[in-house]
Coordinates of C-alpha atoms in Angstrom, one line a residue:
Chain A
X1 CA 4.0 11.7 -11.2
X2 CA 6.3 9.9 -9.0
X3 CA 7.3 6.5 -10.4
X4 CA 8.6 4.4 -8.6
X5 CA 10.9 1.4 -9.6
X6 CA 11.7 -2.4 -7.4
X7 CA 14.9 -3.4 -9.4
X8 CA 14.2 -7.3 -8.1
X9 CA 10.9 -8.7 -8.9
X10 CA 12.3 -12.1 -6.8
X11 CA 14.7 -12.9 -4.0
X12 CA 15.5 -16.1 -2.8
X13 CA 18.2 -16.6 -0.2
X14 CA 19.4 -19.0 2.3
X15 CA 18.4 -19.1 6.1
X16 CA 20.7 -16.5 8.0
X17 CA 22.0 -14.8 5.2
X18 CA 21.3 -11.0 4.0
X19 CA 18.4 -9.7 1.6
X20 CA 18.9 -6.6 0.1
X21 CA 15.9 -5.5 -1.8
X22 CA 16.4 -1.6 -3.8
X23 CA 14.2 1.1 -5.2
X24 CA 14.6 3.9 -7.7
X25 CA 12.6 7.3 -7.5
X26 CA 11.9 9.8 -9.9
X27 CA 11.2 13.1 -8.2
X28 CA 13.9 14.4 -5.9
X29 CA 10.7 16.4 -3.8
X30 CA 10.3 13.2 -2.8
X31 CA 10.8 12.5 0.9
X32 CA 9.3 9.5 2.9
X33 CA 9.7 6.2 2.0
X34 CA 8.3 3.3 3.8
X35 CA 7.8 0.0 3.0
X36 CA 5.7 -2.6 3.1
X37 CA 5.3 -6.8 3.7
X38 CA 2.9 -8.6 1.8
X39 CA 2.9 -12.7 3.0
X40 CA 1.2 -15.0 1.1
X41 CA -3.1 -14.4 0.8
X42 CA -2.5 -12.2 3.4
X43 CA -3.1 -8.2 3.2
X44 CA -0.1 -5.2 3.7
X45 CA 1.5 -4.2 6.9
X46 CA 3.8 -1.1 7.6
X47 CA 8.0 -3.0 8.6
X48 CA 10.2 0.4 8.4
X49 CA 10.6 3.7 7.1
X50 CA 13.4 6.2 6.2
X51 CA 12.7 10.8 5.6
X52 CA 15.1 12.7 3.6
X53 CA 16.2 13.7 6.4
X54 CA 18.4 11.0 7.5
X55 CA 20.0 8.5 4.9
X56 CA 20.3 5.3 7.3
X57 CA 17.7 3.8 10.1
X58 CA 17.7 0.5 11.3
X59 CA 15.1 -1.7 13.2
X60 CA 16.0 -4.5 15.2
X61 CA 17.0 -7.0 12.2
X62 CA 15.7 -4.7 9.1
X63 CA 17.7 -1.6 7.8
X64 CA 16.6 1.0 5.4
X65 CA 19.4 3.1 3.2
X66 CA 18.7 6.4 1.7
X67 CA 20.9 7.5 -1.1
X68 CA 19.2 11.1 -2.0
X69 CA 21.7 11.9 -4.7
X70 CA 21.5 8.7 -6.8
X71 CA 16.9 9.0 -5.5
X72 CA 18.1 5.0 -4.5
X73 CA 17.0 3.4 -1.5
X74 CA 17.1 0.0 -0.2
X75 CA 15.8 -2.6 2.2
X76 CA 18.5 -4.3 4.0
X77 CA 16.8 -7.6 5.7
X78 CA 19.8 -9.2 7.9
X79 CA 20.3 -12.6 9.3
X80 CA 16.9 -14.2 7.0
X81 CA 14.6 -16.2 8.6
X82 CA 11.8 -18.2 7.0
X83 CA 9.3 -16.1 8.7
X84 CA 10.6 -13.1 6.3
X85 CA 9.3 -14.7 3.0
X86 CA 6.6 -12.3 1.3
X87 CA 6.6 -9.4 -1.1
X88 CA 8.3 -6.4 -0.3
X89 CA 6.6 -3.3 -1.5
X90 CA 8.9 0.3 -1.6
X91 CA 7.0 3.2 -1.8
X92 CA 8.1 6.9 -2.0
X93 CA 5.8 9.7 -1.3
X94 CA 5.9 13.9 -2.3
X95 CA 3.3 15.0 -0.1
X96 CA -0.6 14.8 1.3
X97 CA 0.3 11.7 2.2
X98 CA -0.2 10.3 -1.4
X99 CA 2.4 7.8 -1.7
X100 CA 3.5 5.6 -4.8
X101 CA 4.0 1.9 -4.5
X102 CA 6.9 0.1 -6.4
X103 CA 5.5 -3.5 -7.9
X104 CA 7.2 -5.8 -4.6
X105 CA 9.8 -8.1 -4.6
X106 CA 9.1 -11.7 -3.8
X107 CA 11.3 -12.6 -1.1
X108 CA 11.8 -16.7 -0.6
X109 CA 14.1 -17.8 2.3
X110 CA 15.2 -21.4 1.8
X111 CA 16.1 -22.9 4.7
Chain B
X1 CA -7.0 -1.7 19.0
X2 CA -5.8 0.1 15.9
X3 CA -8.1 -1.3 13.0
X4 CA -9.1 -1.2 9.2
X5 CA -11.7 -3.7 8.8
X6 CA -13.1 -4.3 4.9
X7 CA -17.0 -5.9 4.2
X8 CA -17.6 -7.6 2.6
X9 CA -14.2 -10.2 2.1
X10 CA -15.2 -12.3 -0.3
X11 CA -18.0 -11.4 -3.2
X12 CA -18.9 -13.0 -6.6
X13 CA -21.2 -10.4 -9.2
X14 CA -22.3 -10.2 -12.5
X15 CA -21.4 -7.7 -15.3
X16 CA -23.9 -5.0 -14.6
X17 CA -24.8 -5.4 -11.1
X18 CA -23.7 -2.6 -8.6
X19 CA -21.2 -3.2 -6.2
X20 CA -20.7 -2.2 -2.5
X21 CA -17.3 -2.0 -0.8
X22 CA -17.1 -1.2 2.7
X23 CA -14.2 0.5 5.1
X24 CA -14.3 1.0 8.1
X25 CA -11.4 2.4 10.9
X26 CA -11.8 3.2 14.5
X27 CA -7.7 5.2 15.0
X28 CA -9.7 8.4 13.9
X29 CA -7.8 9.0 11.0
X30 CA -7.9 11.5 8.6
X31 CA -6.9 10.3 5.2
X32 CA -8.8 7.0 3.7
X33 CA -7.7 4.9 0.4
X34 CA -9.0 2.9 -1.7
X35 CA -6.3 0.6 -3.6
X36 CA -7.2 -2.5 -6.3
X37 CA -4.2 -5.2 -6.6
X38 CA -3.6 -7.4 -9.8
X39 CA -1.1 -10.0 -10.3
X40 CA 2.4 -8.2 -11.8
X41 CA 0.5 -5.0 -10.8
X42 CA 1.5 -3.6 -7.6
X43 CA -0.8 -1.8 -5.9
X44 CA -2.6 1.1 -8.2
X45 CA -5.0 4.0 -5.8
X46 CA -8.5 4.7 -7.3
X47 CA -9.3 7.3 -4.7
X48 CA -7.8 9.1 -2.2
X49 CA -9.8 10.9 1.0
X50 CA -8.9 13.5 2.6
X51 CA -11.6 13.7 5.2
X52 CA -15.2 14.1 5.6
X53 CA -16.9 14.7 2.0
X54 CA -12.7 15.5 0.5
X55 CA -12.3 12.7 -2.6
X56 CA -9.7 13.0 -5.2
X57 CA -9.3 10.5 -7.7
X58 CA -6.1 8.2 -7.9
X59 CA -4.6 6.7 -10.7
X60 CA -7.2 4.3 -12.1
X61 CA -11.1 5.6 -11.0
X62 CA -12.4 5.5 -14.3
X63 CA -16.0 2.6 -13.2
X64 CA -15.3 3.6 -9.8
X65 CA -17.0 6.5 -7.0
X66 CA -16.7 6.6 -2.9
X67 CA -18.2 8.5 -0.4
X68 CA -17.0 9.5 2.6
X69 CA -19.8 10.5 5.3
X70 CA -18.3 10.1 8.5
X71 CA -14.6 10.1 8.9
X72 CA -14.5 6.3 10.1
X73 CA -16.4 5.1 7.3
X74 CA -15.1 5.5 3.5
X75 CA -16.8 3.0 0.7
X76 CA -16.5 2.5 -2.6
X77 CA -19.3 1.9 -5.2
X78 CA -18.8 0.3 -8.7
X79 CA -22.1 1.5 -10.9
X80 CA -22.3 -1.5 -13.4
X81 CA -19.5 -3.6 -13.1
X82 CA -17.5 -5.3 -15.9
X83 CA -15.6 -8.1 -15.7
X84 CA -12.4 -6.8 -15.9
X85 CA -12.6 -4.8 -12.3
X86 CA -12.3 -8.4 -11.1
X87 CA -9.7 -8.5 -8.5
X88 CA -8.6 -7.6 -4.8
X89 CA -9.6 -4.4 -3.1
X90 CA -7.9 -2.8 -0.3
X91 CA -8.7 -0.1 2.3
X92 CA -6.1 1.7 4.3
X93 CA -6.1 5.0 6.3
X94 CA -3.4 7.0 7.6
X95 CA -3.4 9.7 10.2
X96 CA -3.2 12.8 8.7
X97 CA -3.0 14.7 4.9
X98 CA -0.3 16.9 6.9
X99 CA 2.8 15.2 6.7
X100 CA 3.7 11.5 5.9
X101 CA 2.9 8.8 8.2
X102 CA 2.2 4.8 7.0
X103 CA -0.6 3.4 6.5
X104 CA -2.6 0.7 7.7
X105 CA -4.6 -1.5 5.4
X106 CA -7.6 -3.7 5.7
X107 CA -7.8 -7.6 5.0
X108 CA -9.1 -6.3 1.7
X109 CA -12.1 -7.9 -0.6
X110 CA -11.5 -10.2 -3.1
X111 CA -14.4 -9.5 -5.8
X112 CA -15.4 -11.3 -9.0
X113 CA -17.2 -9.7 -11.7
X114 CA -18.7 -12.7 -14.3

C-alpha cells in the first residue's frame, strides 16, 4: 500500500519566518494530498489540500507544492505566527477516500 | 453546524472488559473512520465504513470490531480489552467514498486499559 513519509519530525522557526514541511509518497496512483493540523491536546482539522491536476495551491499564508515526478509534496507556511505551532500531518489518497497519513511534524514558532 | 461527536471523551477500563466507543456526525457523510493515535506513530486506521453495513478493515483491525446501522452513527467495539489498546481514538467522517474529500475529526476518546 501507499506509504507517506514526513522528513522533519520537528521544525523550529522564528516568528515571521517561513516554515517548510516536506513529504514523500510511494504510489504513483495517489491523486489527493491533504494536510491536517493538530494543536496540543486537541483533535485534527483540515488546513489545505492539493490534487494531482495542479502543482501549486495557496490559501492565505499556506502554500502547497506538488512534484509528481519526484513523488514529493510540501507545505509552506509564510509569515509564521505563534498560533501556527502545532503538529502537521501530510497525507495521500489513491481512491475510495482511504488516506494514508505521515507521522507528523511538530512545528514550533518561537517569538 | 458541521460536527463529529464522540462519547465518552475519557474512559478507564480493566483488562478483559468490553469497551464501546460511539461516534456521531450531523453532515449525512457517507464515509466514516476509526483511527487510533499513539505517540510517535501518527494515525493508524482501524476501520473504514463506506455506508450503513459496508465496513472494511484498515491497517490494524485485530482486536476491534465496528457497527454502522445508521449513516450518522459509527461504533467501535473492543471485546475483552487489552492493555496495549490504551490509546487516543479518533472518529472521522467525509462526504463520500466516490472521490477524495477532507475528513472531519471528532474530539477523540482517551482510553486507558489497566
